[in-house]
XYZ file of C-alpha atoms in Angstrom:
692
model
C 12.966 18.231 35.734
C 14.742 21.507 34.424
C 18.010 19.898 34.526
C 16.845 16.699 32.718
C 15.287 18.982 29.935
C 18.737 20.806 29.759
C 20.776 17.871 29.303
C 18.585 16.530 26.625
C 18.468 19.753 24.571
C 22.498 19.817 24.948
C 22.694 16.056 23.684
C 20.287 16.999 20.652
C 22.436 20.166 19.533
C 25.401 17.753 19.680
C 24.357 14.586 17.836
C 21.898 16.433 15.266
C 23.292 19.838 13.955
C 20.967 19.996 11.120
C 18.006 22.185 11.650
C 18.247 21.213 15.408
C 18.102 24.626 16.896
C 14.413 25.618 15.150
C 13.286 22.067 16.595
C 14.489 22.853 20.270
C 14.374 26.326 20.570
C 11.578 27.520 18.342
C 8.805 24.856 17.732
C 6.555 24.472 20.568
C 7.322 20.787 22.007
C 5.363 20.506 25.390
C 2.577 18.875 23.805
C 1.635 16.278 26.170
C 0.871 13.325 23.823
C 3.899 14.024 21.831
C 6.310 14.092 24.724
C 5.382 11.385 27.319
C 5.208 7.532 26.684
C 1.924 7.355 28.330
C -0.052 10.052 30.453
C -2.467 10.150 32.940
C -4.908 12.539 34.777
C -6.383 12.710 38.500
C -8.962 15.429 38.678
C -8.601 18.265 41.181
C -11.636 17.467 43.177
C -10.266 14.032 43.735
C -7.025 15.318 44.657
C -8.424 17.554 47.432
C -9.945 14.309 48.777
C -6.500 12.586 48.981
C -5.051 14.897 51.771
C -6.553 14.835 55.500
C -4.597 18.091 56.439
C -6.212 21.233 56.780
C -3.480 22.925 54.477
C -5.188 24.598 51.552
C -3.919 26.363 48.247
C -0.212 25.871 47.286
C 0.654 24.040 50.671
C -2.008 21.356 50.010
C -1.324 21.006 46.464
C 2.472 20.498 47.233
C 1.872 17.937 50.001
C -0.357 15.807 47.653
C 1.842 15.737 44.759
C 5.038 15.086 46.622
C 2.978 12.307 47.857
C 1.530 11.015 44.930
C 5.437 11.258 43.051
C 6.885 9.242 46.224
C 4.396 6.383 45.875
C 4.255 6.022 41.970
C 8.501 6.653 41.954
C 8.782 3.797 44.347
C 6.043 1.438 42.898
C 6.967 1.710 39.287
C 10.758 1.444 39.841
C 12.351 -0.425 37.144
C 9.145 0.174 34.703
C 9.935 3.885 34.033
C 12.918 6.209 33.358
C 10.929 8.926 35.050
C 7.517 10.799 35.599
C 6.462 14.575 35.470
C 3.622 16.225 37.094
C 1.854 18.972 35.348
C -1.435 20.918 36.877
C -3.991 22.102 34.381
C -5.105 25.075 36.296
C -1.926 26.966 37.840
C -3.928 29.473 39.446
C -6.259 27.447 41.438
C -3.545 25.041 42.413
C -0.837 27.370 43.770
C -2.109 30.815 43.844
C -5.296 30.736 45.508
C -5.535 31.744 49.108
C -9.088 31.094 49.791
C -8.853 27.360 49.297
C -10.293 26.776 46.102
C -10.137 23.539 44.399
C -6.837 22.100 43.304
C -6.196 22.029 39.482
C -6.252 18.645 37.726
C -2.837 16.638 37.911
C -1.331 15.330 34.564
C 1.066 12.239 35.266
C 3.271 12.117 32.414
C 5.538 8.713 32.143
C 8.690 7.971 30.257
C 8.686 4.166 30.434
C 11.188 1.484 29.808
C 9.380 -0.458 27.167
C 11.693 -3.638 27.695
C 10.199 -3.896 31.528
C 6.715 -2.365 31.314
C 4.702 -5.513 31.167
C 6.810 -7.541 33.494
C 4.494 -9.842 35.266
C 6.220 -9.894 38.734
C 8.177 -7.211 40.862
C 10.734 -8.554 43.060
C 11.686 -7.154 46.648
C 14.302 -7.871 48.948
C 15.081 -11.350 50.628
C 12.999 -12.716 53.318
C 15.750 -13.128 55.383
C 16.234 -9.083 55.475
C 13.487 -8.891 58.108
C 13.368 -5.001 58.358
C 13.464 -4.327 54.308
C 10.803 -7.258 53.830
C 8.586 -5.756 56.377
C 8.788 -2.548 54.697
C 8.055 -3.986 51.243
C 4.983 -5.859 52.765
C 3.880 -2.100 54.446
C 4.249 -0.657 51.016
C 2.245 -3.433 48.744
C -0.018 -4.684 51.319
C -2.130 -8.113 50.731
C -0.352 -8.257 47.073
C 3.207 -8.718 48.291
C 4.009 -12.424 48.723
C 7.129 -14.625 49.292
C 8.354 -17.033 46.462
C 11.233 -19.178 46.086
C 12.764 -19.063 42.717
C 15.127 -21.632 40.688
C 18.222 -20.147 42.244
C 17.041 -21.183 45.720
C 16.484 -17.847 46.885
C 13.205 -16.851 48.886
C 12.273 -13.210 48.233
C 9.122 -10.654 48.512
C 7.469 -10.252 45.453
C 4.287 -8.798 43.526
C 2.405 -10.545 40.728
C 0.546 -8.881 38.033
C -1.864 -10.385 35.842
C -0.489 -9.793 31.954
C -3.878 -11.415 30.523
C -6.103 -8.637 32.126
C -8.052 -6.192 29.904
C -5.770 -3.543 31.591
C -2.319 -3.117 31.182
C -0.053 -4.092 33.792
C 1.206 -0.437 34.074
C -2.185 0.726 34.762
C -3.086 -2.225 37.122
C -0.052 -1.160 39.352
C -1.089 2.853 39.373
C -4.851 1.893 40.172
C -3.661 -0.337 43.300
C -1.036 2.066 44.412
C -3.877 4.936 44.410
C -6.347 2.460 46.255
C -3.704 1.366 48.659
C -2.016 4.663 49.598
C -4.875 7.295 49.161
C -7.919 5.268 50.582
C -9.624 5.033 47.247
C -11.671 2.054 46.275
C -10.896 0.362 43.042
C -14.329 1.980 41.785
C -13.449 5.506 42.411
C -9.771 5.231 41.102
C -11.411 5.226 37.701
C -10.798 8.970 37.672
C -7.177 8.043 37.030
C -7.198 7.090 33.530
C -5.017 7.111 30.039
C -6.230 8.183 26.765
C -8.692 6.497 24.393
C -5.698 4.777 22.431
C -6.240 1.339 23.758
C -10.091 1.800 22.946
C -9.657 2.887 19.418
C -6.912 0.385 18.533
C -8.582 -2.624 20.797
C -8.634 -4.900 18.062
C -5.056 -4.148 16.687
C -3.949 -4.114 20.262
C -5.232 -7.532 20.769
C -3.830 -8.890 17.848
C -0.515 -7.566 19.011
C -0.430 -9.708 21.780
C -2.136 -13.032 19.890
C 0.246 -12.508 17.154
C 3.567 -12.868 19.350
C 2.884 -17.048 19.097
C 2.262 -16.540 15.505
C 5.657 -14.659 14.709
C 7.476 -17.607 16.744
C 5.945 -19.990 14.609
C 6.924 -17.842 11.343
C 10.651 -17.967 12.648
C 10.596 -21.414 13.358
C 9.061 -22.852 10.222
C 11.377 -20.053 8.254
C 14.243 -21.753 9.984
C 12.651 -25.314 9.029
C 12.435 -24.336 5.384
C 15.905 -22.594 5.139
C 17.240 -25.896 6.562
C 15.498 -28.197 4.257
C 16.464 -25.940 1.433
C 19.921 -26.221 2.599
C 19.960 -29.885 2.765
C 19.030 -30.542 -0.812
C 21.616 -32.635 -2.141
C 20.687 -32.910 -5.756
C 20.679 -29.049 -6.552
C 22.862 -27.896 -9.597
C 23.988 -25.059 -7.457
C 24.553 -24.920 -3.515
C 22.590 -22.390 -1.660
C 24.432 -19.306 -0.743
C 21.950 -17.438 1.266
C 18.297 -17.318 1.778
C 16.764 -13.928 2.823
C 13.261 -13.442 4.464
C 11.743 -9.993 2.651
C 8.267 -9.825 3.885
C 6.304 -7.709 6.549
C 5.595 -10.995 8.438
C 9.162 -11.722 9.033
C 9.760 -8.351 10.373
C 6.768 -8.621 12.818
C 5.409 -5.524 11.329
C 2.353 -6.873 9.233
C -1.345 -6.324 10.011
C -2.619 -8.707 7.121
C -3.355 -11.408 9.775
C -6.740 -13.485 9.919
C -8.524 -15.917 12.429
C -8.078 -19.077 10.939
C -10.541 -22.340 11.619
C -9.690 -23.065 15.076
C -9.183 -19.228 16.059
C -5.811 -19.167 15.821
C -3.983 -16.319 13.700
C -2.412 -16.726 10.294
C -0.970 -14.360 7.569
C -3.321 -13.232 4.820
C -0.169 -12.986 2.599
C 2.390 -15.518 1.875
C 5.781 -15.094 3.856
C 8.298 -14.172 1.063
C 12.032 -15.657 1.125
C 14.800 -14.814 -1.744
C 16.751 -17.899 -2.282
C 20.289 -16.916 -3.713
C 22.693 -19.565 -5.328
C 26.275 -19.727 -5.362
C 28.171 -17.663 -8.356
C 28.247 -19.615 -11.717
C 29.192 -18.845 -15.465
C 26.493 -21.094 -16.321
C 23.966 -18.477 -16.325
C 22.482 -17.323 -19.623
C 23.442 -14.261 -21.140
C 19.837 -12.937 -21.670
C 17.580 -11.591 -19.488
C 14.675 -13.583 -20.569
C 16.464 -16.583 -20.658
C 17.679 -16.053 -17.109
C 13.892 -15.796 -15.938
C 13.182 -19.247 -17.516
C 16.249 -20.788 -15.954
C 14.689 -19.677 -12.486
C 11.492 -21.791 -13.456
C 13.519 -24.737 -13.965
C 15.446 -24.391 -10.651
C 11.763 -23.717 -8.865
C 10.592 -27.106 -10.617
C 13.569 -29.091 -9.384
C 13.506 -27.592 -5.877
C 9.961 -28.942 -5.623
C 10.908 -32.051 -7.041
C 13.454 -32.854 -4.785
C 11.633 -31.778 -1.543
C 8.899 -34.063 -2.927
C 11.464 -36.850 -3.206
C 12.723 -36.103 0.535
C 9.616 -36.258 1.908
C 9.924 -33.080 3.601
C 6.789 -32.296 6.022
C 4.883 -30.290 3.574
C 1.180 -30.207 2.972
C 1.359 -29.042 -0.710
C 3.779 -26.846 -2.900
C 3.545 -25.483 -6.436
C 4.881 -23.261 -8.787
C 3.634 -20.186 -9.722
C 3.891 -16.993 -12.496
C 3.691 -13.561 -12.012
C 4.200 -10.324 -14.028
C 3.688 -12.483 -17.329
C 3.683 -9.278 -19.367
C 7.028 -8.600 -18.762
C 10.042 -10.537 -20.071
C 12.465 -8.929 -17.826
C 11.127 -8.863 -14.416
C 11.037 -12.089 -12.256
C 7.925 -14.187 -13.248
C 8.221 -17.312 -11.272
C 7.842 -18.251 -7.564
C 7.186 -21.528 -5.452
C 4.591 -21.598 -2.887
C 5.515 -24.096 -0.008
C 2.769 -24.811 2.567
C 3.154 -26.163 6.162
C 0.309 -28.360 7.696
C 0.153 -25.484 10.288
C -1.193 -23.232 7.535
C 1.934 -20.839 6.991
C 2.641 -20.375 3.296
C 5.718 -19.363 2.048
C 6.882 -18.034 -1.175
C 10.280 -18.434 -2.675
C 11.861 -16.729 -5.255
C 15.188 -16.887 -7.045
C 17.751 -13.860 -6.704
C 20.508 -14.162 -9.105
C 22.825 -11.072 -8.704
C 23.957 -11.034 -12.600
C 20.636 -9.812 -13.389
C 21.331 -6.280 -12.278
C 24.504 -5.953 -14.598
C 22.008 -7.384 -17.413
C 19.319 -4.716 -16.979
C 21.617 -2.063 -16.578
C 23.424 -2.615 -19.843
C 19.947 -2.776 -21.821
C 18.891 0.441 -20.201
C 21.847 2.420 -21.018
C 22.310 0.809 -24.592
C 21.709 3.192 -27.515
C 21.201 0.400 -29.698
C 18.083 -0.767 -27.603
C 14.758 0.997 -28.566
C 13.100 3.456 -26.207
C 10.231 1.005 -25.118
C 12.984 -1.706 -24.161
C 14.966 0.929 -22.365
C 12.130 2.089 -20.456
C 10.987 -1.650 -19.558
C 14.801 -2.393 -18.791
C 14.730 0.450 -16.188
C 11.668 -0.296 -14.637
C 12.603 -4.057 -14.312
C 16.004 -2.834 -12.558
C 13.956 -0.438 -10.109
C 11.966 -3.700 -9.266
C 14.840 -5.780 -8.962
C 16.811 -3.532 -6.869
C 13.736 -2.979 -4.403
C 12.306 -6.765 -4.351
C 15.724 -8.434 -4.132
C 18.068 -5.885 -2.625
C 16.381 -3.267 -0.428
C 13.537 -5.212 0.758
C 16.150 -7.980 2.234
C 18.407 -5.020 3.692
C 15.347 -3.606 5.418
C 14.305 -6.441 6.986
C 17.689 -7.211 8.442
C 17.613 -3.127 9.629
C 14.321 -3.420 11.317
C 15.017 -6.750 13.010
C 17.762 -4.899 14.376
C 15.971 -1.645 15.533
C 13.089 -3.907 16.923
C 15.682 -5.429 19.355
C 16.952 -1.827 20.469
C 13.500 -0.323 20.391
C 11.007 -2.733 21.607
C 7.996 -0.433 20.789
C 8.786 0.120 17.080
C 6.808 -2.986 15.886
C 3.618 -2.205 17.540
C 4.022 1.309 16.333
C 4.600 0.397 12.814
C 1.578 -2.052 13.124
C -0.761 0.835 14.625
C 0.251 3.226 11.642
C -0.398 0.802 9.255
C -3.888 0.262 10.917
C -4.404 4.019 10.493
C -3.590 4.090 6.841
C -5.799 1.181 6.248
C -8.803 2.370 8.265
C -8.602 5.503 5.489
C -8.425 3.178 2.749
C -4.631 4.411 1.589
C -2.605 1.441 2.400
C -2.865 -0.097 -0.822
C -1.212 3.152 -2.418
C 1.844 2.953 -0.201
C 4.601 0.207 -0.096
C 4.566 -1.387 3.300
C 8.241 -0.453 3.697
C 7.519 3.204 3.284
C 5.137 3.347 6.271
C 7.906 1.297 8.178
C 10.300 3.877 7.002
C 7.953 6.610 8.398
C 7.892 5.092 11.580
C 11.540 4.238 11.837
C 12.178 7.946 11.528
C 10.719 8.875 14.827
C 12.877 6.312 16.629
C 16.190 6.994 15.266
C 16.005 10.524 14.776
C 13.388 11.592 17.658
C 14.543 14.960 18.274
C 13.407 17.441 19.805
C 11.957 14.534 22.209
C 13.445 11.425 23.576
C 12.775 8.186 21.640
C 9.177 6.807 21.958
C 8.874 4.183 24.622
C 5.292 3.111 23.950
C 3.436 2.218 20.700
C 0.749 5.230 21.499
C 3.935 7.822 21.570
C 5.232 6.218 18.668
C 2.077 6.436 16.621
C 1.511 10.210 17.573
C 4.885 11.087 16.611
C 4.618 9.444 13.106
C 1.068 11.428 12.654
C 2.960 14.595 13.828
C 5.986 14.102 11.381
C 3.363 13.556 8.250
C 1.521 16.523 8.917
C 4.629 18.739 9.117
C 6.630 17.439 6.353
C 6.171 19.348 2.986
C 6.744 16.874 0.833
C 6.391 19.074 -2.129
C 9.597 21.096 -1.038
C 11.323 19.036 1.333
C 13.121 15.390 0.980
C 12.606 12.861 3.895
C 15.985 11.534 4.853
C 15.960 8.842 7.455
C 18.780 7.112 8.841
C 17.954 3.489 9.350
C 20.961 2.628 11.822
C 21.555 4.024 15.405
C 25.153 3.092 15.094
C 26.379 5.566 12.404
C 24.712 8.646 10.815
C 24.146 8.820 7.212
C 27.444 10.658 5.973
C 27.644 14.325 4.608
C 28.361 13.312 0.901
C 25.558 10.699 1.026
C 23.305 13.757 2.375
C 24.256 16.187 -0.162
C 24.047 13.400 -2.966
C 20.153 12.676 -1.675
C 19.422 16.380 -1.733
C 21.040 16.780 -5.283
C 18.695 13.547 -6.482
C 15.535 15.655 -5.017
C 16.273 19.029 -6.637
C 16.780 17.249 -9.939
C 13.880 15.436 -9.570
C 11.588 18.217 -9.054
C 13.253 19.830 -11.944
C 12.412 17.325 -14.174
C 8.881 16.924 -12.788
C 7.626 19.705 -10.850
C 4.043 19.254 -10.634
C 4.552 15.717 -9.162
C 2.939 13.615 -11.965
C 5.500 10.767 -11.732
C 6.758 10.774 -8.201
C 5.485 12.644 -5.454
C 7.432 11.567 -2.276
C 11.204 11.297 -2.004
C 11.950 9.345 0.828
C 16.052 8.970 1.090
C 17.834 6.031 3.570
C 21.096 4.638 3.849
C 20.191 1.848 1.234
C 18.503 3.954 -0.833
C 20.238 7.165 -1.738
C 18.215 7.553 -5.115
C 15.150 8.192 -2.670
C 12.518 6.578 -4.796
C 12.816 2.768 -4.381
C 9.457 2.731 -2.434
C 7.860 5.567 -4.206
C 8.338 5.179 -7.687
C 5.182 3.645 -8.453
C 3.116 5.100 -5.793
C 1.513 6.933 -4.017
C 0.208 9.783 -6.703
C 0.018 13.330 -5.617
C -3.658 13.356 -4.927
C -3.232 10.287 -2.497
C 0.002 12.010 -0.843
C -2.089 15.159 -0.431
C -4.976 13.216 1.602
C -2.462 11.696 3.784
C -1.260 15.114 4.664
C -4.792 16.410 5.397
C -5.677 13.330 7.439
C -2.462 13.786 9.248
C -2.987 17.461 9.822
C -6.542 16.806 11.258
C -5.281 14.532 13.604
C -2.115 16.066 14.738
C -4.243 19.294 15.555
C -6.197 17.382 17.847
C -2.893 15.891 19.522
C -1.342 19.210 19.811
C -4.492 21.467 20.858
C -7.083 19.051 22.224
C -7.459 17.909 25.903
C -6.058 14.306 25.484
C -8.416 12.883 27.868
C -11.404 14.040 25.928
C -9.949 13.371 22.846
C -12.188 11.241 20.663
C -9.489 9.135 18.168
C -12.304 7.198 16.661
C -13.450 10.160 14.582
C -9.792 10.479 13.265
C -9.772 6.573 12.061
C -12.450 6.396 9.675
C -12.947 8.255 6.294
C -16.635 9.373 4.988
C -17.416 7.655 2.018
C -18.817 10.760 0.602
C -15.271 12.047 0.134
C -15.098 9.679 -2.754
C -16.880 9.732 -6.165
C -18.182 6.235 -6.192
C -18.112 3.060 -4.009
C -18.463 -0.717 -4.777
C -19.865 -2.471 -1.870
C -19.039 -6.421 -1.515
C -21.214 -9.142 -0.236
C -20.529 -10.229 3.431
C -19.469 -13.599 2.395
C -16.433 -12.272 0.790
C -14.800 -10.193 3.240
C -16.496 -11.721 6.947
C -14.325 -15.005 7.374
C -16.100 -15.788 10.499
C -19.500 -15.882 8.943
C -17.984 -18.213 6.416
C -16.347 -20.474 9.039
C -19.917 -20.662 10.848
C -21.445 -21.481 7.508
C -18.996 -24.356 6.786
C -19.718 -25.551 10.411
C -23.375 -25.565 9.876
C -22.961 -27.604 6.673
C -20.445 -29.897 8.323
C -23.283 -30.703 10.940
C -25.910 -31.424 8.229
C -23.883 -33.362 5.390
C -21.004 -35.178 6.642
C -19.733 -35.937 2.940
C -19.047 -31.960 2.897
C -16.846 -31.628 5.820
C -13.874 -29.506 4.763
C -10.640 -31.082 4.959
C -8.441 -27.868 4.898
C -10.424 -24.936 6.250
C -7.479 -22.740 6.329
C -7.057 -22.886 2.842
C -10.394 -22.285 1.895
C -10.717 -19.082 4.130
C -7.337 -17.660 2.689
C -8.579 -18.356 -0.965
C -11.974 -16.691 -0.147
C -10.142 -13.548 1.239
C -7.577 -13.627 -1.898
C -10.577 -13.058 -4.060
C -11.056 -9.567 -2.922
C -7.475 -8.950 -3.346
C -7.661 -10.352 -6.953
C -10.684 -8.144 -7.858
C -9.022 -5.202 -6.609
C -5.890 -5.527 -8.482
C -7.945 -6.408 -11.505
C -9.962 -2.930 -11.098
C -6.160 -1.400 -11.106
C -5.288 -2.932 -13.776
C -8.262 -2.534 -16.307
C -9.623 1.216 -15.225
C -6.247 2.550 -14.171
C -6.960 5.382 -16.963
C -10.310 6.103 -15.456
C -10.250 6.209 -11.651
C -7.980 5.658 -8.631
C -9.448 2.678 -6.078
C -9.159 2.487 -2.475
C -9.926 -0.054 0.272
C -9.084 -1.301 3.488
C -6.939 -4.446 2.644
C -7.271 -6.119 5.962
C -11.232 -6.543 5.491
C -12.274 -5.254 1.958
C -16.163 -4.285 2.719
C -15.971 -1.455 0.362
C -13.942 -0.372 -2.438
C -14.046 3.565 -3.276
C -12.729 5.320 -6.066
C -12.107 8.713 -7.406
C -12.462 9.795 -11.283
C -9.108 10.905 -12.861
C -10.926 12.826 -15.244
C -13.536 14.493 -13.214
C -12.813 17.897 -14.616
C -13.154 19.034 -18.106
C -13.427 17.376 -21.586
C -11.340 16.404 -24.432
C -11.957 15.810 -28.284
C -12.923 12.467 -29.308
C -10.074 9.977 -30.889
C -10.534 6.217 -31.430
C -7.329 5.238 -28.983
C -9.116 6.717 -25.730
C -8.202 4.290 -22.661
C -11.535 4.998 -20.917
C -15.309 4.681 -21.692
C -16.531 7.925 -23.160
C -19.814 9.832 -23.745
C -20.356 13.220 -25.625
C -20.435 16.364 -23.736
C -23.803 17.647 -24.070
C -22.900 21.248 -24.073
C -20.405 20.806 -26.923
C -20.683 22.975 -30.121
C -19.046 20.379 -32.146
C -20.237 17.023 -30.756
C -16.451 16.015 -30.877
C -16.123 16.740 -27.241
C -16.303 13.721 -24.780
C -15.981 13.069 -21.346
C -15.529 9.841 -19.217
C -18.870 7.788 -18.820
C -19.308 7.260 -15.453
C -22.489 5.135 -15.344
C -21.072 2.618 -17.901
C -17.522 2.457 -16.446
C -19.281 1.390 -13.027
C -21.314 -0.887 -14.890
C -18.678 -2.403 -16.219
C -16.743 -2.595 -12.941
C -19.936 -4.295 -11.288
C -19.883 -6.862 -14.070
C -16.162 -7.728 -13.839
C -16.939 -8.415 -9.850
C -19.961 -10.540 -10.612
C -21.273 -12.181 -7.717
C -19.231 -10.321 -5.438
C -20.501 -6.993 -5.833
C -23.761 -6.115 -4.000
C -24.307 -2.568 -5.176
C -22.359 0.376 -6.112
C -23.150 4.031 -5.328
C -22.286 7.167 -7.341
C -21.999 10.408 -5.764
């Protein structure tokens, strides 16, 4: 173990010279939840019963631990890189000469994520009598001979992947029962942390979502091929780029449709880029309307070609801007998957850049052009590049996608996810995989999640930029790092109190560092993220991992907010709605719904639409928070909680006179009236609201 740690430290110093000395030699890094991929504990009183010898103290501890090590090292061969043993009570384990109880034993595992869940362990060929006999003695009744497609017959052990227990835990429990005379019931003293219990729903969705992501991939390829085969297009398609979290296998916005299969809540987004042409208009507003014509033509041709679609329609978005993309084509397949297609015209960037820099344009036009340029780069360039990079990294790091989904679940459980671009959360997670030092790369979702929380808790975003390498093949160049740091310093000089941009996250594809943070989060949201991360990180680092109650850190108290808006169950509980439609169909045959999936998705989108409307109409009054996966409650913070100001006709929020004002000219936000307006906007969706 000493040699392994020494080699890893040398590797860190060689590959990462920037500030690595402090990470390796100054900071405390022996926190078990951050260091190991998985941990188990065997209490000392059980260890004492595992050896029948009369040895005591150090001799007995060494005898028992050596036997456990040998058994686990052989039984988990191929599934783990290494394992380490740590006693929680060194005195009672090794020093006591009076036979005091052996201290609790913590088993830390460094796993191989590509093999950890395999269902079969192969042994020697059945013709190798001596080796086969030894294999059967070790595995007992679980060993059996099986013939494979290549004609060989080998000894092997099968494990149940559909069990509630992970395969690795099944193996460990069986090995203890087999080699230490402990029944399955008494082996319950060997347990992992509460991670799987707290994230049970999310982890179950992970297993079920594998089939969904395979469907998304196949239907995406089918749609891309259908678009490529269109012969009547004015221009040939050059590239079709997936850009949504569903294509990266990192989305948590999934729901069970009618039939109990998972479907995405959001459309699966694709960008379509045509070959270059001089026929595009030279006015940005005309370009956006030309896109509408292209999308209408695509829809028409697909209908004529009788492509296997259930429905398609052209829609509009961001119609209040003349410079941003305003059109999309929604295409739904019979299985319920909904794709959203937008057209990418690379000439937009130059047109918007000229308008933003032109002195002949007014300040309003320049500001709108600058915002549209940033939106274009984010939606049509950076999101596509990030999708490619995440797909590549997911192949190399199998634990990355589940780590991202669990981290998003943590943000959502605290109602923070609407204030963070999903891509930003993914970059947080990528950081701990591509720059894991001083530890090794995470090999499990739980270890990856704890590392992300630790990073967020220790990141002083007010004074430090977060610079993330999105590739394992190369490092960010020295000039690139210098450029990003200079941008950060300039940004803080322009905006020292973080009114415009709170977080600076630079990457290989975004040296400006604000693609994912220009619009959000605000500094109060960023501060809450840090506070919540620090609370959980303190528990991770300084609490016993086997008594750590993670559930306490996965919910936010509603009393932390200024007010809450409660929605009626039928607008967020899909299962009750499906049950309702089933009951109706039993009573009234003429009310049988032909498309339950569409109704479920539409009903969920009502909460999304309501939340978006609140953010638009009341942005000057409050900040709104919710869990986007299941919006039961919308919480809010008043933006003008403290102080008052002189009244003027152009106030953007409802106001009332301050009672203590001497001039009757000072006003403050009218909370009761604002909440009444919020409830009135929700109509039948709102069951009640509370003002704290």
